[in-house]
mmCIF file of C-alpha atoms in Angstrom:
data_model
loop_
_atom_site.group_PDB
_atom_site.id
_atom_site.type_symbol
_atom_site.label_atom_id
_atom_site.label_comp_id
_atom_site.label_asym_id
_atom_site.label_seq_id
_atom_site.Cartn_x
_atom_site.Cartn_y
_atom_site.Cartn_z
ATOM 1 C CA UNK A 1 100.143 107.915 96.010
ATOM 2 C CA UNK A 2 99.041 110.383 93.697
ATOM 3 C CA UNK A 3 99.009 110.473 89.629
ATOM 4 C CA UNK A 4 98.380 113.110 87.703
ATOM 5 C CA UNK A 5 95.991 113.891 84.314
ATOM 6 C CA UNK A 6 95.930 117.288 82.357
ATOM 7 C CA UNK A 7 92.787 119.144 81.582
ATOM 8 C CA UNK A 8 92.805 122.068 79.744
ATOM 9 C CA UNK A 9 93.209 125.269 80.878
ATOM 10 C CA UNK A 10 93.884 123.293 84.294
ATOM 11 C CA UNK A 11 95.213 120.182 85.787
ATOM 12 C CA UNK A 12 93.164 117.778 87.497
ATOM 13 C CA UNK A 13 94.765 115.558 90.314
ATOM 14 C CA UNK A 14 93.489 111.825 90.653
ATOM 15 C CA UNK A 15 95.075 110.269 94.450
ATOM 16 C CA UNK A 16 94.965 106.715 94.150
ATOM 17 C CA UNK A 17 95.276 104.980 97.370
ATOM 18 C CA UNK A 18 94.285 101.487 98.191
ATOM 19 C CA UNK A 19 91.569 101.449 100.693
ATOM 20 C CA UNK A 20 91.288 98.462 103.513
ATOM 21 C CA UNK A 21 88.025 97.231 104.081
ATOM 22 C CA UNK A 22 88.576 98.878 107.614
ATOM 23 C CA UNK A 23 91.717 99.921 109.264
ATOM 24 C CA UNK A 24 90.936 97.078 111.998
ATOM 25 C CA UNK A 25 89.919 94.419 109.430
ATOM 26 C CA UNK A 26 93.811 94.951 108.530
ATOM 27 C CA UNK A 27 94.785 93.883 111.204
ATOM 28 C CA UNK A 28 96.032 90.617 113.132
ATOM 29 C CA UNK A 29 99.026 89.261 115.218
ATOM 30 C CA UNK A 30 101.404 86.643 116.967
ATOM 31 C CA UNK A 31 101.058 83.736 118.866
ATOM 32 C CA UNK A 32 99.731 81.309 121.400
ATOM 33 C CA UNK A 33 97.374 78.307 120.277
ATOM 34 C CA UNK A 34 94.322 78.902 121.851
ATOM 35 C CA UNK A 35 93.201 80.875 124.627
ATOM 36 C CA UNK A 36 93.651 79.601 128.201
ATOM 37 C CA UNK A 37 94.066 80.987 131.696
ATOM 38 C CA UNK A 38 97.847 80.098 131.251
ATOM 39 C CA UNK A 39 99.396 83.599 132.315
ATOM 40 C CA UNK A 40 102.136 83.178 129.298
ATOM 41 C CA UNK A 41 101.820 83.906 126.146
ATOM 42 C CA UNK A 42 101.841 80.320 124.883
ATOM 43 C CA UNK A 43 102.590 76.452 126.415
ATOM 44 C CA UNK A 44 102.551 76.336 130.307
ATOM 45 C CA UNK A 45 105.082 78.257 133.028
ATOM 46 C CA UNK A 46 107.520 75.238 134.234
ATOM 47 C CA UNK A 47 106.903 74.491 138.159
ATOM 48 C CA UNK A 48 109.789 75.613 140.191
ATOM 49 C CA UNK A 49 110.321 76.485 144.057
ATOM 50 C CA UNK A 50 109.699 80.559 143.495
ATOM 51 C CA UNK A 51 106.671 82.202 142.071
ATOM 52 C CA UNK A 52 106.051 81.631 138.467
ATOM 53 C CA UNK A 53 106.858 84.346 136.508
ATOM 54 C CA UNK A 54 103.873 86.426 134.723
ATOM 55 C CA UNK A 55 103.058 87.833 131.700
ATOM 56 C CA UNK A 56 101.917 91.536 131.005
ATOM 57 C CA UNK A 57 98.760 89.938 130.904
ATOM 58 C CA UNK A 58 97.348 86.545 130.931
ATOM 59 C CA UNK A 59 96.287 84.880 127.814
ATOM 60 C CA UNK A 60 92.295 85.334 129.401
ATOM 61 C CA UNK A 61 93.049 89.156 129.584
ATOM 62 C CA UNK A 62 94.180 89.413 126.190
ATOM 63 C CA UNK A 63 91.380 88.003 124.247
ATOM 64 C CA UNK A 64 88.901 89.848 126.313
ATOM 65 C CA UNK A 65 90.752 93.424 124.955
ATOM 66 C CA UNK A 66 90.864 92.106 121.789
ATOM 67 C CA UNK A 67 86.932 90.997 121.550
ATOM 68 C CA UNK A 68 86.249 94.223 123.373
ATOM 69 C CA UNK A 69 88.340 96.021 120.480
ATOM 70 C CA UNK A 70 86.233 94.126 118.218
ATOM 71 C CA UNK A 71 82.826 95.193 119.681
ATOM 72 C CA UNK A 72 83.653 98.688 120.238
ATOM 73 C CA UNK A 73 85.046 99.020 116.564
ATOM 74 C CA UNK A 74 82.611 97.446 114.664
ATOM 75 C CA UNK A 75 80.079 99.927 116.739
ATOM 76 C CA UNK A 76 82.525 102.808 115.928
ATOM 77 C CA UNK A 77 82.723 101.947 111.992
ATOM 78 C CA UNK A 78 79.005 101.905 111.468
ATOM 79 C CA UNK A 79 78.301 105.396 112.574
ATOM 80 C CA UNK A 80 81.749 106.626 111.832
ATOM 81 C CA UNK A 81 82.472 107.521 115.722
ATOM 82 C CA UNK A 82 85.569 108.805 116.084
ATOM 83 C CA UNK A 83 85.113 109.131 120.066
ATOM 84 C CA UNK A 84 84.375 105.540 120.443
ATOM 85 C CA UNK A 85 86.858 104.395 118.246
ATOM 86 C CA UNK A 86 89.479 106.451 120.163
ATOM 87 C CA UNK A 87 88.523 104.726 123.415
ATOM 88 C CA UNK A 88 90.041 101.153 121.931
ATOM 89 C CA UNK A 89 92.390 102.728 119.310
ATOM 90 C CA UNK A 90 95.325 104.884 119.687
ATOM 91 C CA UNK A 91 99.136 105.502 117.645
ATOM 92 C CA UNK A 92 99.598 104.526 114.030
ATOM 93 C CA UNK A 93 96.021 102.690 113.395
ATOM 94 C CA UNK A 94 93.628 105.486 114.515
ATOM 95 C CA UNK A 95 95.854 107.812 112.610
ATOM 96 C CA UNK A 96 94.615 105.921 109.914
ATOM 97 C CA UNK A 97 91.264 105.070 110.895
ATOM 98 C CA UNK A 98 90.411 109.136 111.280
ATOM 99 C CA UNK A 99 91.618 109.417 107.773
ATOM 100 C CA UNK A 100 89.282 106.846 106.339
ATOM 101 C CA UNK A 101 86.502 108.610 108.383
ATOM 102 C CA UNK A 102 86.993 111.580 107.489
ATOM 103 C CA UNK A 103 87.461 110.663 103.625
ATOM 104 C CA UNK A 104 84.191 107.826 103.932
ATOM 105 C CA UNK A 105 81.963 109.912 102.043
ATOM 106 C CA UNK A 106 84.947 109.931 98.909
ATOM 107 C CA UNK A 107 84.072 105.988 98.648
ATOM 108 C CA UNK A 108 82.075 103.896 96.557
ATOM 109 C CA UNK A 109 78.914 102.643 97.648
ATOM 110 C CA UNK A 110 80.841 99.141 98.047
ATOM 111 C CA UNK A 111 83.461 100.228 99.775
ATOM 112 C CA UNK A 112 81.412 101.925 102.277
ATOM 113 C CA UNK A 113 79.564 98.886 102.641
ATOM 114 C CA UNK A 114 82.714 96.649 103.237
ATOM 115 C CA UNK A 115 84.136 99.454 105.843
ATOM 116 C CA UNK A 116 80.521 99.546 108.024
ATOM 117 C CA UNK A 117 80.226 95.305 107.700
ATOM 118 C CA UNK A 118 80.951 93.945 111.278
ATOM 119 C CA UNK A 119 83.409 91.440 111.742
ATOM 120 C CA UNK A 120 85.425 89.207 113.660
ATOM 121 C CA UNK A 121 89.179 87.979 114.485
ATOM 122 C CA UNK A 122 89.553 84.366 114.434
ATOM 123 C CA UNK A 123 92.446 82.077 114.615
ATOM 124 C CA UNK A 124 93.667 84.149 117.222
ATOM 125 C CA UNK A 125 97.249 83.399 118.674
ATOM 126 C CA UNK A 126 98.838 85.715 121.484
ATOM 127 C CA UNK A 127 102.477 87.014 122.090
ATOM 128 C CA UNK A 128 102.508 88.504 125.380
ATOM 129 C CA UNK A 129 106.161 89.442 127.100
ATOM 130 C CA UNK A 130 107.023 88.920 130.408
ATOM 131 C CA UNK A 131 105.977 91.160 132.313
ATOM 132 C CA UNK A 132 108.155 94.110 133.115
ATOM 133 C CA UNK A 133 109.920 93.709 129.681
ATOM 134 C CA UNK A 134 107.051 95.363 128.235
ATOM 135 C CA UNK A 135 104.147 97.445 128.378
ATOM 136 C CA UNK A 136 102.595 95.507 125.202
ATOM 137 C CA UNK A 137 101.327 92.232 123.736
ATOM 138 C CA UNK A 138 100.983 91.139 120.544
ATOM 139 C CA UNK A 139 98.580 88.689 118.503
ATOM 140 C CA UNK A 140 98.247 87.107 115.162
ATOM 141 C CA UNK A 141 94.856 86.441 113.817
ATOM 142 C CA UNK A 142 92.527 86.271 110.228
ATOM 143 C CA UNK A 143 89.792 89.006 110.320
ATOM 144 C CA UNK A 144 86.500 87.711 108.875
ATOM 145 C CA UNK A 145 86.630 86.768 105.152
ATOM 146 C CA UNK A 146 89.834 87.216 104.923
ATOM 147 C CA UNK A 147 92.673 84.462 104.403
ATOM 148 C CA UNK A 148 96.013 86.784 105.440
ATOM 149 C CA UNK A 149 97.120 86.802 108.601
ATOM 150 C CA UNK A 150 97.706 90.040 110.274
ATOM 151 C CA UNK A 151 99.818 91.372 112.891
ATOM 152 C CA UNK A 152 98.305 93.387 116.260
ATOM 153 C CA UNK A 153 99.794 95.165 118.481
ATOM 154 C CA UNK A 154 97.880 96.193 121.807
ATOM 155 C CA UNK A 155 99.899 98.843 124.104
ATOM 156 C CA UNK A 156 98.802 100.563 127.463
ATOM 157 C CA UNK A 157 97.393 104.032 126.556
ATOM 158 C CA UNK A 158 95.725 106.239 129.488
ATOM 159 C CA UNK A 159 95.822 103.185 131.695
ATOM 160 C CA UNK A 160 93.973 101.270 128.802
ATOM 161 C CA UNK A 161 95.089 98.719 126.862
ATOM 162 C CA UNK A 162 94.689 99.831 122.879
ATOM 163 C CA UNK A 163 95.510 98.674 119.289
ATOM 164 C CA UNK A 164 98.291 100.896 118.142
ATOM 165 C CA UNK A 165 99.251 98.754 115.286
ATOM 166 C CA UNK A 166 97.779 96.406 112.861
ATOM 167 C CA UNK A 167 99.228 95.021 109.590
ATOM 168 C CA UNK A 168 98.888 91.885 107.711
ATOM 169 C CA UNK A 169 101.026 89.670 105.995
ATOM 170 C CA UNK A 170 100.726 87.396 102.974
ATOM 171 C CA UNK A 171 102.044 83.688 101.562
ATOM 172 C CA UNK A 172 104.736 85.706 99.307
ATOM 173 C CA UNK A 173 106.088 87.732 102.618
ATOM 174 C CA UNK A 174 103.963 85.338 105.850
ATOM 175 C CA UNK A 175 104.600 86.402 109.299
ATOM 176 C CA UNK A 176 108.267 84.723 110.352
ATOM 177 C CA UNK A 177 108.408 82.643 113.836
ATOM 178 C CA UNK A 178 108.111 84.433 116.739
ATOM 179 C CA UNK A 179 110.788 82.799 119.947
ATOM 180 C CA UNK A 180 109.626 82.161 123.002
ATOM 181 C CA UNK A 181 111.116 81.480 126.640
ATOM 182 C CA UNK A 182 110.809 78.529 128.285
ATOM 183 C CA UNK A 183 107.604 79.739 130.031
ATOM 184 C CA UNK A 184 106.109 80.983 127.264
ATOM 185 C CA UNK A 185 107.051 84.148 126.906
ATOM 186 C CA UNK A 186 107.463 86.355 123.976
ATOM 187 C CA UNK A 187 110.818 87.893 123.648
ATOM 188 C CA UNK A 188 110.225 91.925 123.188
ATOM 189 C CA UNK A 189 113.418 93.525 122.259
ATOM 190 C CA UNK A 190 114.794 97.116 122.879
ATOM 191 C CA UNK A 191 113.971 98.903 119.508
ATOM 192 C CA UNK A 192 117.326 100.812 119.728
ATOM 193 C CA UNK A 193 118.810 97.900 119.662
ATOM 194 C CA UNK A 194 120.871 97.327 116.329
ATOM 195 C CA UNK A 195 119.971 94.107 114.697
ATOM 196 C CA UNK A 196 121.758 93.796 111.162
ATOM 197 C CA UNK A 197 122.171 96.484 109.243
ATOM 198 C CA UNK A 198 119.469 98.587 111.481
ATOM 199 C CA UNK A 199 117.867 98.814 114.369
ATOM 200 C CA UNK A 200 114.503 98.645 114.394
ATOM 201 C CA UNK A 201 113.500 102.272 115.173
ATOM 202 C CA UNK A 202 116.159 102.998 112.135
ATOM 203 C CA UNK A 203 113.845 101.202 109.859
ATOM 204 C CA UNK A 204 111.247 103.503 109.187
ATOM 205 C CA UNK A 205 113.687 106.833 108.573
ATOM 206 C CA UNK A 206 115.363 103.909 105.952
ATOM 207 C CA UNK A 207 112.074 103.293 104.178
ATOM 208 C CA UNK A 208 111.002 106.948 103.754
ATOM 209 C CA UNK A 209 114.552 107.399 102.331
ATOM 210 C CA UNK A 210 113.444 105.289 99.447
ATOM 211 C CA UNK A 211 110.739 107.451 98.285
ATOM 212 C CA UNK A 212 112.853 110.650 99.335
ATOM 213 C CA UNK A 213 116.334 109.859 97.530
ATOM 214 C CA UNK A 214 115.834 106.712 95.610
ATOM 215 C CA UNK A 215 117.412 104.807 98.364
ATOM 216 C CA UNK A 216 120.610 107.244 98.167
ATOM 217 C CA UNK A 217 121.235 107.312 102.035
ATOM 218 C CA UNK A 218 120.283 105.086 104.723
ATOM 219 C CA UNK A 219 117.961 103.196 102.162
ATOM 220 C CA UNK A 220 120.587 101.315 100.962
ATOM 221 C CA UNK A 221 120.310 99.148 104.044
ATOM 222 C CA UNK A 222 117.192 97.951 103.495
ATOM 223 C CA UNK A 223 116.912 94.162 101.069
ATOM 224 C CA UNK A 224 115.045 94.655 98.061
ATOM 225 C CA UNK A 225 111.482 93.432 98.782
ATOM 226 C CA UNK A 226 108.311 93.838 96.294
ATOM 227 C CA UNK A 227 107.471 96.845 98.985
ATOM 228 C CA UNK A 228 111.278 98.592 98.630
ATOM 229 C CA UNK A 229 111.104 98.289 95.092
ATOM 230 C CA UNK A 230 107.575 100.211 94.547
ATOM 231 C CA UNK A 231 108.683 102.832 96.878
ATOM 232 C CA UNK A 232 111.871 102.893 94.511
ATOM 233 C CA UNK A 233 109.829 103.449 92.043
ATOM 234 C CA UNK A 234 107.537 106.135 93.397
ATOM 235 C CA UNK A 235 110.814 108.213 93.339
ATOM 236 C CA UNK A 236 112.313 107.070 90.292
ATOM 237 C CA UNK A 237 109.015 108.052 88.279
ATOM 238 C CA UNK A 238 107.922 111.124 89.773
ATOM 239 C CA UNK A 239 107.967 113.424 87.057
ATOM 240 C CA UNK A 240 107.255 110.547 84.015
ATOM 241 C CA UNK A 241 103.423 111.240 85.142
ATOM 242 C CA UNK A 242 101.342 112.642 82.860
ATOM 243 C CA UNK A 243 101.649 116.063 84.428
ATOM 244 C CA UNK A 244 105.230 116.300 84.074
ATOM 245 C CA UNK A 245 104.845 119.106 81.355
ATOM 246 C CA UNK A 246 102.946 121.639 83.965
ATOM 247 C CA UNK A 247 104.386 120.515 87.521
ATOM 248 C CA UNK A 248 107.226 118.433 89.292
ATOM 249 C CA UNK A 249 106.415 115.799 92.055
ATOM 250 C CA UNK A 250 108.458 115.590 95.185
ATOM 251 C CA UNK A 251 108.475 113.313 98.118
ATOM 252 C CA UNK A 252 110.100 114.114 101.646
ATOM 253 C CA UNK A 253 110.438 111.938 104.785
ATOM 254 C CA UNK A 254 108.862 112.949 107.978
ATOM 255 C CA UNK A 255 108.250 112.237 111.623
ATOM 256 C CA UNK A 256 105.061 109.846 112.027
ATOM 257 C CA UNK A 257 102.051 111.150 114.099
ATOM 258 C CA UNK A 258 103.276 108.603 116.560
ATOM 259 C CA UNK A 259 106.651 107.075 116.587
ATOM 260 C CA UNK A 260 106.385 104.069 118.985
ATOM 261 C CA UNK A 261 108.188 100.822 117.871
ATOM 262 C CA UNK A 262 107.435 97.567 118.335
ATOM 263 C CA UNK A 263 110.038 94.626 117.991
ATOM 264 C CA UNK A 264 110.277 91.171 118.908
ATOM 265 C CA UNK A 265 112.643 88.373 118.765
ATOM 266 C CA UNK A 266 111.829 85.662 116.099
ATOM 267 C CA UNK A 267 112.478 81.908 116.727
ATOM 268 C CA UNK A 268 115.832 82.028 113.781
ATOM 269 C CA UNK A 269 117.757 84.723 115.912
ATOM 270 C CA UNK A 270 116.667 88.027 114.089
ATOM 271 C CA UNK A 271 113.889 90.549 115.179
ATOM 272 C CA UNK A 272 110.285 91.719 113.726
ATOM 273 C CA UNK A 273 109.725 95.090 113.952
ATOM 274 C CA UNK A 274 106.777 96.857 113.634
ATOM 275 C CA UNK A 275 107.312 100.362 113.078
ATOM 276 C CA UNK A 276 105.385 104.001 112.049
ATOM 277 C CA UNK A 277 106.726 106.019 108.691
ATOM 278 C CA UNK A 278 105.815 109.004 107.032
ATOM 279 C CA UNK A 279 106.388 111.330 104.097
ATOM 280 C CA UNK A 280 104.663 114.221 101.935
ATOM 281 C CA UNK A 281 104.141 114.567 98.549
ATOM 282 C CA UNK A 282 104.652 117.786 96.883
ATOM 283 C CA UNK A 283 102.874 118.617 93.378
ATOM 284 C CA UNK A 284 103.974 122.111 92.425
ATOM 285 C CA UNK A 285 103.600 124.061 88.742
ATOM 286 C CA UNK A 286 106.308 124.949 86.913
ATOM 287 C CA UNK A 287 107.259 128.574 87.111
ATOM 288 C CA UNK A 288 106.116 129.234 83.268
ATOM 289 C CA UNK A 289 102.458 127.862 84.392
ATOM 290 C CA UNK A 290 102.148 129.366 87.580
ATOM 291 C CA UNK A 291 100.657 132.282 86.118
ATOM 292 C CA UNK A 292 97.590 130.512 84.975
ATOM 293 C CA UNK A 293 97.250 127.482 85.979
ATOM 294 C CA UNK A 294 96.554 125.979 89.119
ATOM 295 C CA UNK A 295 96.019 122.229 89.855
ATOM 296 C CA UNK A 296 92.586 120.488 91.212
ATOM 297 C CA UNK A 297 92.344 118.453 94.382
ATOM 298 C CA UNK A 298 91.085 115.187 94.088
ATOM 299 C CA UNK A 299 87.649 114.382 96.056
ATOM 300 C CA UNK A 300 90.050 113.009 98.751
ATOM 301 C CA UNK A 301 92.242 116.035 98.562
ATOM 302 C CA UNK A 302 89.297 118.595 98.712
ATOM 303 C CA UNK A 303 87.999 116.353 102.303
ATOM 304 C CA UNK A 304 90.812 118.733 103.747
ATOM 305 C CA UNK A 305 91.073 121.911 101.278
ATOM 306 C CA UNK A 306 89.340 122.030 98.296
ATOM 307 C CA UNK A 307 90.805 124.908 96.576
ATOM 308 C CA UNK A 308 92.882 124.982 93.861
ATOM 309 C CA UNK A 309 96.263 126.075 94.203
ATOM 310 C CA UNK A 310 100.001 126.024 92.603
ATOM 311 C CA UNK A 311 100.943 123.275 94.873
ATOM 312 C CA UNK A 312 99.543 120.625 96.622
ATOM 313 C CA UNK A 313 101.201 119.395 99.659
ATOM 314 C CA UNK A 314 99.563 115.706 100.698
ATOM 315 C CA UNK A 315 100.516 113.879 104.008
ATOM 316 C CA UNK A 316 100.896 110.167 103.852
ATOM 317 C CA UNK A 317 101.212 108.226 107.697
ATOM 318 C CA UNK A 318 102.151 104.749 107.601
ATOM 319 C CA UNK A 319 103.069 101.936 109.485
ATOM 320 C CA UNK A 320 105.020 99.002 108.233
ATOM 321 C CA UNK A 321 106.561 95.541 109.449
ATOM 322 C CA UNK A 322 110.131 94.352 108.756
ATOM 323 C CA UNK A 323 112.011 91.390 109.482
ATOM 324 C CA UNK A 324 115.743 92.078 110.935
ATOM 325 C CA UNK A 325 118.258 89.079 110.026
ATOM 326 C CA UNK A 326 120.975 88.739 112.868
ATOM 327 C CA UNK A 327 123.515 89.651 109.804
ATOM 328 C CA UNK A 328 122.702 91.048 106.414
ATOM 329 C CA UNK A 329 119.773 93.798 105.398
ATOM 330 C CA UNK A 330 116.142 94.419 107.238
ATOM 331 C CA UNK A 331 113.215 93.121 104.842
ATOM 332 C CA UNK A 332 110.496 95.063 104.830
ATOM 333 C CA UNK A 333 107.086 92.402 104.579
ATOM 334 C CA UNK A 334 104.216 94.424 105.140
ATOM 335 C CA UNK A 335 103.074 97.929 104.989
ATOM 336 C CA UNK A 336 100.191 100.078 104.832
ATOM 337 C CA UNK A 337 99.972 104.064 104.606
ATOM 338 C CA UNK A 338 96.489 107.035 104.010
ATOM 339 C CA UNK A 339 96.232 110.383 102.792
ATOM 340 C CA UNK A 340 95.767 111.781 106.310
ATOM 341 C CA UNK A 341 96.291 115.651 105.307
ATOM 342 C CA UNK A 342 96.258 118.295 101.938
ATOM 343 C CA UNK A 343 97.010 121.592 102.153
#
């Protein structure tokens, strides 16, 4: 998010936003051991007198759509081809991934180097639903140099199966145990569905209210996680910057780009949800300054407008992954948002 330094006669804006080394290198998912031509999503459909039952797609299908994502991403990242990209990429992640496109030439020369490096997902385990309790799959893998695991979430877009979502998880917050059926199966759940306190397409209109309110409103559902507690604190100190003498900073919840949610049923009873958020950020003068000032965009500001003006409007799109206790508050364990507009 941004912060704020004063030069004189005007005010210069500095957005600090953590950069992945690549929107897909962020990414990673659920579970199955290895791939195999097993048509669950992990361990072996029970024999029984009627057909065995089948999984959105087999375990074969889903590693060859996520190497293909792989291949057609790495290609994509090296020139910057938004076309390409968009052919294995849709929702919350290539909201995202256009952003850091568009913004590539703000970067260092080493993180433009880290974004265009190709890589790889290994470790890869698969979720996959039965079939016709889905249109999804999910898997859990470790990109290339990294030591996180990551959720993934591949849906059917224009008859073609893309990533929509992709966030990773650490040892302080790992990814909880997924449940599976006795064939195998990972258990998707109806996001309208109230687990807890929320239900998981509640989640992401909770976070935002964090940022918006202080956690005044439906934010009080949420537990207090390391993530809750800096979004708490993007509110609480948004006018101790060091511009707080010339302009006020506001924040205000919006609808996401995409608002698709994902949720499955973990092994202890509860559900993980993997949901889309958004907000803006407002940076306006005070009326005494409006006169003559006005307030500089940042180089990842000016990508979009560079003039200066009396306020700054930023968008932020995110996407984020919580875990819903059967009883009790939603944790939120993972999240991940870009600059994607400035006007």
């Amino acid at each position: 998010m941004p912060r704020h330094t004063i030069t004189s006669p005007r005010l210069r804006r500095l957005a600090v936003l953590a950069i992945g080394v690549t929107t897909a290198v962020t990414l990673t998912a659920c579970t199955a051991d290895t791939d195999s031509t097993s048509t669950a999503g992990r361990g072996r459909a029970t024999a029984s007198a009627s057909p065995a039952p089948t999984g959105v797609v087999t375990t074969q299908e889903a590693s060859k759509i996520l190497t293909a994502y792989e291949n057609a991403n790495n290609r994509a990242n090296k020139k910057r081809d938004s076309r390409l990209l968009a052919t294995v990429e849709a929702g919350a992640v290539n909201v995202q991934s256009r952003a850091d496109y568009q913004q590539f030439k703000t970067w260092t020369k080493k993180e433009q180097t880290e974004y265009g490096s190709p890589f790889r997902y290994e470790r890869r385990e698969f979720a996959i639903p039965r079939k016709g309790t889905a249109t999804w799959f999910a898997v859990s893998a470790t990109a290339t140099g990294a030591k996180d695991r990551a959720l993934l979430i591949f849906d059917k877009v224009d008859d073609t199966y893309k990533l929509v979502m992709a966030l990773y998880t650490d040892k302080r917050e790992p990814l909880p145990e997924l449940a599976f059926d006795k064939n195998g199966f990972a258990e998707a759940v109806d996001p309208a569905k109230q687990v807890g306190s929320l239900a998981p397409n509640q989640v992401g209109d909770a976070f935002e209210d964090l940022v918006e309110t202080g956690g005044k409103k439906t934010g009080a559902k949420l537990a207090s996680t390391p993530l809750t507690k800096s979004a708490v604190q993007l509110y609480t100190e948004r006018d101790k910057q060091n511009n707080s003498k010339y302009a006020t900073n506001r924040y205000f919840a919006k609808p996401p780009k995409d608002p698709s949610v994902y949720a499955l049923k973990l092994a202890g009873g509860g559900v993980l949800a993997a949901f889309p958020s958004a907000h803006t950020g407002e940076t306006m003068l005070r009326p005494a300054f409006m006169a003559s000032y006005k307030i500089n965009p940042s180089k990842r500001e000016a990508v979009y407008n560079s003039s200066s003006r009396v306020v700054i409007v930023d968008e932020y799109q995110g996407q984020a992954l919580a875990e819903l206790p059967p009883t009790g508050k939603a944790r939120v364990i993972s999240r991940e948002y870009r600059l994607v507009d400035s006007r």
